[in-house]
Amino acid sequence: MDNSKHLWYMLPPEIAAATLEVDPGRGLEEGEAVARLARFGKNRLIEATPRPVWLKFLDQFRNLLVIVLLFAATLAWVVGDLKDAVVILVVVLFNASLGFYQELRAEQTLTALKGMLAARARVRRNARMEEIDAALLVPGDIVLLEAGDRIPADGRLLAAHSLEIEEAALTGESHAVGKSVAALDQAELPLGDRVNLLYMNTVVTRGRAEMLVTTTGMATEMGKLAGMIASVGESETPLQKQLDTLGKKLAAIAGVVVTVIFALDFARGLPWSEAAMTAVALAVAAIPEGLPAVVTVTLAIGMWRMAQNRAILKKLSAVETLGSTTVICSDKTGTLTLNQMTARAGWFAGRRFSVNGEGYAPDGRITFESDSDLHAFLLPMTLCTDSRVRAEQLIGDPTEGALWVLAQKGGLDPEAEQEERPRIDEIPFDSAHKFMATFHHAGEKVEMFIKGAPDVLLARSTHSLAEDGEQLLDAAARAAIEAENEHLAAQALRVLAVARKIIPTADFDPAGDLWAWAGGWTFLGLAGLMDPPRPEAKAAIAHCTLAGIQVKMITGDHKVTAAAIGRELGLTGEVIEGWELDAMSETELSRRIDGISVFARVAPEHKVKIVRALKNDGHVVAMTGDGVNDAPALKAADIGVAMGITGTAVTKEAAVMVLTDDNFATIVKTVEEGRVIYDNIIKFVRFQLSTNIGAIFTVLAATLLGLPAPFTAIQLLWINIIMDGPPAMTLGVEPARAGIMSERPRRQAAQILTGPRLARLALYGSIMMVGTLYLFRHGLEMHGQTYAMTLAFTTFVLFQFFNVFNARAETGSAFNTHFFRNGKLWLALVGVLMLQILVVNWPPAQGVFGTTALELDDWFKAVAVASSVLLLDELKKYMVSLARKFCAW
């Protein structure tokens, strides 16, 4: 039995069942099901072999800065400086452990999200109905389905009753698709036209069905798309590229400085071990070893904040990527829209009406141009339906749900109407006749209510309901109704019509031919429906525009519908269709893509082409989506964002981030968080590098001037530990500065160390050098070398106390509204001062650090000199501000 070579949609149901050797009335016997499970395997998508935990831990060390630090630790150990070696290793291990722990926690959270997918299936086995784990389904199983069920595998319909399927997860089509049992006679049909087949992870919105499972697991259409994802490679994030470049620059600088200092010390006659110790200390001083740790902590904090805001990250570095995003490509259905059909407008008794309110909430009202009672128009919507909306939750078909809520907004109680007029028979909806009709007892008469395609109902109607009662439908009245239908359709609304027929009870025979009443109807009116934009999506897109981020809507819907939704969301660019994309080369698409805001009628390969064109044009691309058809593009994008509620397992696997609320607006929060994170990392880099530059300048200048070394190796390590540790790390939790979301995204090629920024840091380092050596010389002249080294050491630590405020504000004044907002920073600074006082005055610490107690006036001198780095920078900023005002004037 090879079920992979059959065109199941061309086989009649009985032949399909015979091919899979199963009696649909009994289902598979248990023994046969077990044998097939062993042969075909479990009904699951094959997941990538998990990377061993120990390799995930080792991945944390694949960073140039970490490698340089490990080399410095090894050199310290070789020359016998175990203290320095241990300190460096502790910092490296802390960074690796934290990154490993956070990524492991994120993976566990995502695993929990996978449980949101339906995992059970009702089947007929051994001639009885059973509920089993969907993973145990095999080809030949008979699956029983009803409204609300998620299809657990691919299969051939055996029986269908008013069946409609929501296939947006696979095809991108937002409207439910009618299904039928009959065999098809065309050999080559696209997925969406195979109306007698059902596909894994699509949803039954209406009706009941029996399905013969034909393929499971990776053999399903969803499984084939999962294979497409594996072929798309991973790319580095902007932050990874930035840190790599910074690491190489710093390693080069450290190598030159260490070589020069070692050569000078050796030339002065110092023993090679002592020269090597100084070189190791300077290597540590030159390399911001706290950078990986601070980046990890900052990203982890951002990761936690995003989880609190319903966004779960799979990779730490992806937090920052959103902050540099220049384009967001979003699926329409369920992401920018509610995925809840809603009545927006209509026509009754010769008058138009509008409807407000969104989704399945009954809040809202109908604004009618007339005083006519809408009861007759709304009644069919409560009775001619197989769906329900309870507590804003739809059970059944989205279109029927929209009409149900419309009736509620008009004052009707649908369930009470159904109790008052019990259904006695029906003509089910079928795509062939395009309407549904139900028959209801109403005293001495039977009321027939119909809903369906406007042209079909109009053709079968002989009367229409006007303000003064029923009237014959003449040519003018028909033309007026057709014009209203076109008016609603031009607004990208899905238009349905309703009608009625009154039948005397004596004339109605439930056992007779119901089609005898399929004509002579009274046409009641029209209702225009749409899947409305999320209320918060328009504001979110406006925020993106303000932040210089383009938003592009990508959908499988028709061009008119897509354009209308785009306009409502505030997307004003060009609208093109998939066939136009096919006709464009990647070069032409890259040239035109900035002017295109909506892509309609697209296939999965189109989405990947769009993402690649944007990346070729220099954009950092985020792609959001929930369906299987989105997954390859999510993988190709710089960052893929999947929906946690409606998203498929394949999409979540392909994405870097999962939104647990399926809300486009959440992305704006993550973009801001990403920008804040990058901004805080820049603050840390400015702070630590100015410290490193100041230490290098001070030691180098002392050597060139023939002065003794102003710091010992352990003092340099202490400076790095206490200043580049807690105070620097608290910069990672700085609140967002004003205006951060009104700036354009930074260029992907922009470097952390720009020329002006490096010049500013060199200025800070020079101020520290001059101030430290000034007091060092003063100490040598007045008290001796140990005292002078203690004074220089303390002055340099205090320089960092004041310099941290320069790092917080690169352009504006440090004395702003945020000055006292970061309580953790102030706590860290107070702690540093206490520790420094302890190191200078506590005898056991004096023995370790080679310090001695300072006189009170020298403490004041150290504070005064150290504050110059902040005061001089504030003076410079003030002068620059005056110059700009003068130029503007």
CSV table of C-alpha atoms in Angstrom, one decimal, residues 593-772:
chain,number,residue,atom,x,y,z
A,593,ILE,CA,9.9,48.1,-3.1
A,594,ASP,CA,10.1,51.2,-0.9
A,595,GLY,CA,7.1,52.6,-2.7
A,596,ILE,CA,5.0,49.5,-2.3
A,597,SER,CA,3.0,49.1,0.9
A,598,VAL,CA,0.5,46.2,0.1
A,599,PHE,CA,1.1,42.9,-1.6
A,600,ALA,CA,-2.0,41.0,-2.6
A,601,ARG,CA,-2.7,37.4,-3.9
A,602,VAL,CA,0.8,36.2,-2.9
A,603,ALA,CA,2.2,32.7,-2.6
A,604,PRO,CA,4.8,31.6,0.0
A,605,GLU,CA,7.6,31.9,-2.5
A,606,HIS,CA,6.6,35.5,-3.2
A,607,LYS,CA,7.0,36.4,0.5
A,608,VAL,CA,10.5,35.0,0.5
A,609,LYS,CA,11.3,37.1,-2.6
A,610,ILE,CA,9.9,40.2,-1.0
A,611,VAL,CA,12.1,39.7,2.1
A,612,ARG,CA,15.2,39.1,0.0
A,613,ALA,CA,14.6,42.2,-2.1
A,614,LEU,CA,14.3,44.3,1.1
A,615,LYS,CA,17.5,42.8,2.5
A,616,ASN,CA,19.3,43.4,-0.8
A,617,ASP,CA,18.2,47.1,-0.5
A,618,GLY,CA,19.9,47.3,2.9
A,619,HIS,CA,16.9,46.9,5.1
A,620,VAL,CA,16.7,45.1,8.4
A,621,VAL,CA,13.5,43.1,7.9
A,622,ALA,CA,11.1,41.7,10.5
A,623,MET,CA,8.4,39.4,9.1
A,624,THR,CA,5.2,38.6,11.1
A,625,GLY,CA,2.7,35.9,10.4
A,626,ASP,CA,0.7,33.0,11.8
A,627,GLY,CA,0.2,30.5,8.9
A,628,VAL,CA,2.4,27.8,7.5
A,629,ASN,CA,2.6,29.9,4.3
A,630,ASP,CA,4.5,32.6,6.3
A,631,ALA,CA,7.2,30.3,7.8
A,632,PRO,CA,9.8,30.3,4.9
A,633,ALA,CA,9.7,34.1,4.9
A,634,LEU,CA,10.0,34.3,8.7
A,635,LYS,CA,13.1,32.2,8.4
A,636,ALA,CA,14.6,34.3,5.6
A,637,ALA,CA,13.9,37.6,7.5
A,638,ASP,CA,16.4,39.2,10.0
A,639,ILE,CA,13.8,38.4,12.6
A,640,GLY,CA,10.7,36.3,12.3
A,641,VAL,CA,7.7,37.0,14.6
A,642,ALA,CA,5.1,34.2,14.9
A,643,MET,CA,1.7,34.3,16.5
A,644,GLY,CA,1.4,32.2,19.6
A,645,ILE,CA,-2.4,31.6,19.6
A,646,THR,CA,-3.2,31.1,15.9
A,647,GLY,CA,0.3,30.3,14.7
A,648,THR,CA,1.1,26.8,13.5
A,649,ALA,CA,3.9,24.7,14.9
A,650,VAL,CA,6.0,25.2,11.7
A,651,THR,CA,5.7,29.0,12.0
A,652,LYS,CA,6.7,29.0,15.7
A,653,GLU,CA,9.7,26.8,14.9
A,654,ALA,CA,10.8,29.2,12.1
A,655,ALA,CA,10.4,32.4,14.1
A,656,VAL,CA,12.8,34.0,16.5
A,657,MET,CA,10.0,35.6,18.5
A,658,VAL,CA,6.5,34.5,19.4
A,659,LEU,CA,3.7,36.9,20.3
A,660,THR,CA,1.4,35.3,22.8
A,661,ASP,CA,-1.4,37.8,22.2
A,662,ASP,CA,-1.2,37.7,18.3
A,663,ASN,CA,-1.2,41.5,18.4
A,664,PHE,CA,0.7,43.6,15.9
A,665,ALA,CA,0.8,46.5,18.4
A,666,THR,CA,3.1,44.4,20.6
A,667,ILE,CA,5.7,44.7,18.0
A,668,VAL,CA,5.9,48.4,18.5
A,669,LYS,CA,6.7,47.8,22.2
A,670,THR,CA,9.4,45.3,21.2
A,671,VAL,CA,10.9,47.8,18.7
A,672,GLU,CA,11.1,50.4,21.5
A,673,GLU,CA,12.6,47.9,23.9
A,674,GLY,CA,15.2,47.0,21.2
A,675,ARG,CA,16.1,50.6,20.7
A,676,VAL,CA,16.4,51.2,24.5
A,677,ILE,CA,18.6,48.1,24.8
A,678,TYR,CA,21.0,49.2,22.0
A,679,ASP,CA,21.1,52.7,23.5
A,680,ASN,CA,22.0,51.3,26.9
A,681,ILE,CA,24.7,49.1,25.4
A,682,ILE,CA,26.1,52.3,23.7
A,683,LYS,CA,26.1,54.0,27.1
A,684,PHE,CA,28.0,51.1,28.7
A,685,VAL,CA,30.5,51.1,25.8
A,686,ARG,CA,31.1,54.8,26.2
A,687,PHE,CA,31.6,54.5,29.9
A,688,GLN,CA,33.9,51.4,29.9
A,689,LEU,CA,36.0,52.5,26.9
A,690,SER,CA,36.6,55.9,28.4
A,691,THR,CA,37.8,54.1,31.5
A,692,ASN,CA,40.0,51.8,29.4
A,693,ILE,CA,41.4,54.7,27.4
A,694,GLY,CA,42.1,56.7,30.5
A,695,ALA,CA,44.0,53.8,32.1
A,696,ILE,CA,46.0,53.2,29.0
A,697,PHE,CA,46.8,56.9,28.5
A,698,THR,CA,47.8,57.2,32.2
A,699,VAL,CA,50.1,54.2,32.3
A,700,LEU,CA,51.6,55.0,28.9
A,701,ALA,CA,52.2,58.6,29.7
A,702,ALA,CA,53.8,57.7,33.1
A,703,THR,CA,56.2,55.3,31.3
A,704,LEU,CA,57.1,57.9,28.6
A,705,LEU,CA,57.6,60.6,31.3
A,706,GLY,CA,59.9,58.3,33.3
A,707,LEU,CA,57.5,58.2,36.2
A,708,PRO,CA,56.9,55.1,38.3
A,709,ALA,CA,53.9,53.0,37.4
A,710,PRO,CA,50.9,54.9,38.9
A,711,PHE,CA,48.9,51.7,39.4
A,712,THR,CA,49.6,48.1,40.4
A,713,ALA,CA,48.2,45.2,38.4
A,714,ILE,CA,45.7,44.4,41.1
A,715,GLN,CA,44.6,48.0,41.3
A,716,LEU,CA,43.9,48.0,37.5
A,717,LEU,CA,41.8,44.8,38.0
A,718,TRP,CA,40.0,46.4,40.9
A,719,ILE,CA,39.1,49.4,38.8
A,720,ASN,CA,37.7,47.1,36.1
A,721,ILE,CA,35.8,45.0,38.6
A,722,ILE,CA,34.2,47.7,40.8
A,723,MET,CA,33.7,50.3,38.1
A,724,ASP,CA,33.1,48.3,35.0
A,725,GLY,CA,31.0,45.8,37.0
A,726,PRO,CA,27.9,46.9,39.0
A,727,PRO,CA,27.9,50.6,37.9
A,728,ALA,CA,28.4,49.7,34.2
A,729,MET,CA,25.8,46.9,34.4
A,730,THR,CA,23.2,49.3,35.9
A,731,LEU,CA,23.5,51.4,32.7
A,732,GLY,CA,21.8,48.4,31.0
A,733,VAL,CA,18.6,49.1,32.9
A,734,GLU,CA,18.4,52.8,32.1
A,735,PRO,CA,14.9,54.0,31.3
A,736,ALA,CA,14.2,55.1,27.7
A,737,ARG,CA,15.4,58.6,26.9
A,738,ALA,CA,12.9,61.1,25.5
A,739,GLY,CA,12.4,60.9,21.8
A,740,ILE,CA,13.9,57.5,21.2
A,741,MET,CA,10.9,56.5,19.1
A,742,SER,CA,10.9,59.6,17.0
A,743,GLU,CA,14.4,58.8,15.5
A,744,ARG,CA,15.0,57.0,12.3
A,745,PRO,CA,16.5,53.5,12.7
A,746,ARG,CA,20.3,53.5,12.7
A,747,ARG,CA,22.0,52.2,9.6
A,748,GLN,CA,22.9,48.6,9.6
A,749,ALA,CA,26.5,49.4,8.7
A,750,ALA,CA,26.8,52.0,11.5
A,751,GLN,CA,29.6,51.3,13.9
A,752,ILE,CA,29.5,51.5,17.7
A,753,LEU,CA,32.8,53.3,17.7
A,754,THR,CA,32.3,56.2,15.2
A,755,GLY,CA,35.0,58.8,14.7
A,756,PRO,CA,33.4,61.6,16.7
A,757,ARG,CA,32.5,59.1,19.5
A,758,LEU,CA,36.1,57.8,19.7
A,759,ALA,CA,37.4,61.4,19.8
A,760,ARG,CA,35.1,62.2,22.6
A,761,LEU,CA,36.2,59.2,24.6
A,762,ALA,CA,39.8,60.1,23.9
A,763,LEU,CA,39.1,63.5,25.4
A,764,TYR,CA,37.6,61.9,28.5
A,765,GLY,CA,40.7,59.6,28.8
A,766,SER,CA,43.0,62.6,28.4
A,767,ILE,CA,41.3,64.5,31.2
A,768,MET,CA,41.6,61.4,33.4
A,769,MET,CA,45.3,61.0,32.5
A,770,VAL,CA,46.2,64.7,33.2
A,771,GLY,CA,44.2,64.8,36.5
A,772,THR,CA,45.5,61.5,37.7
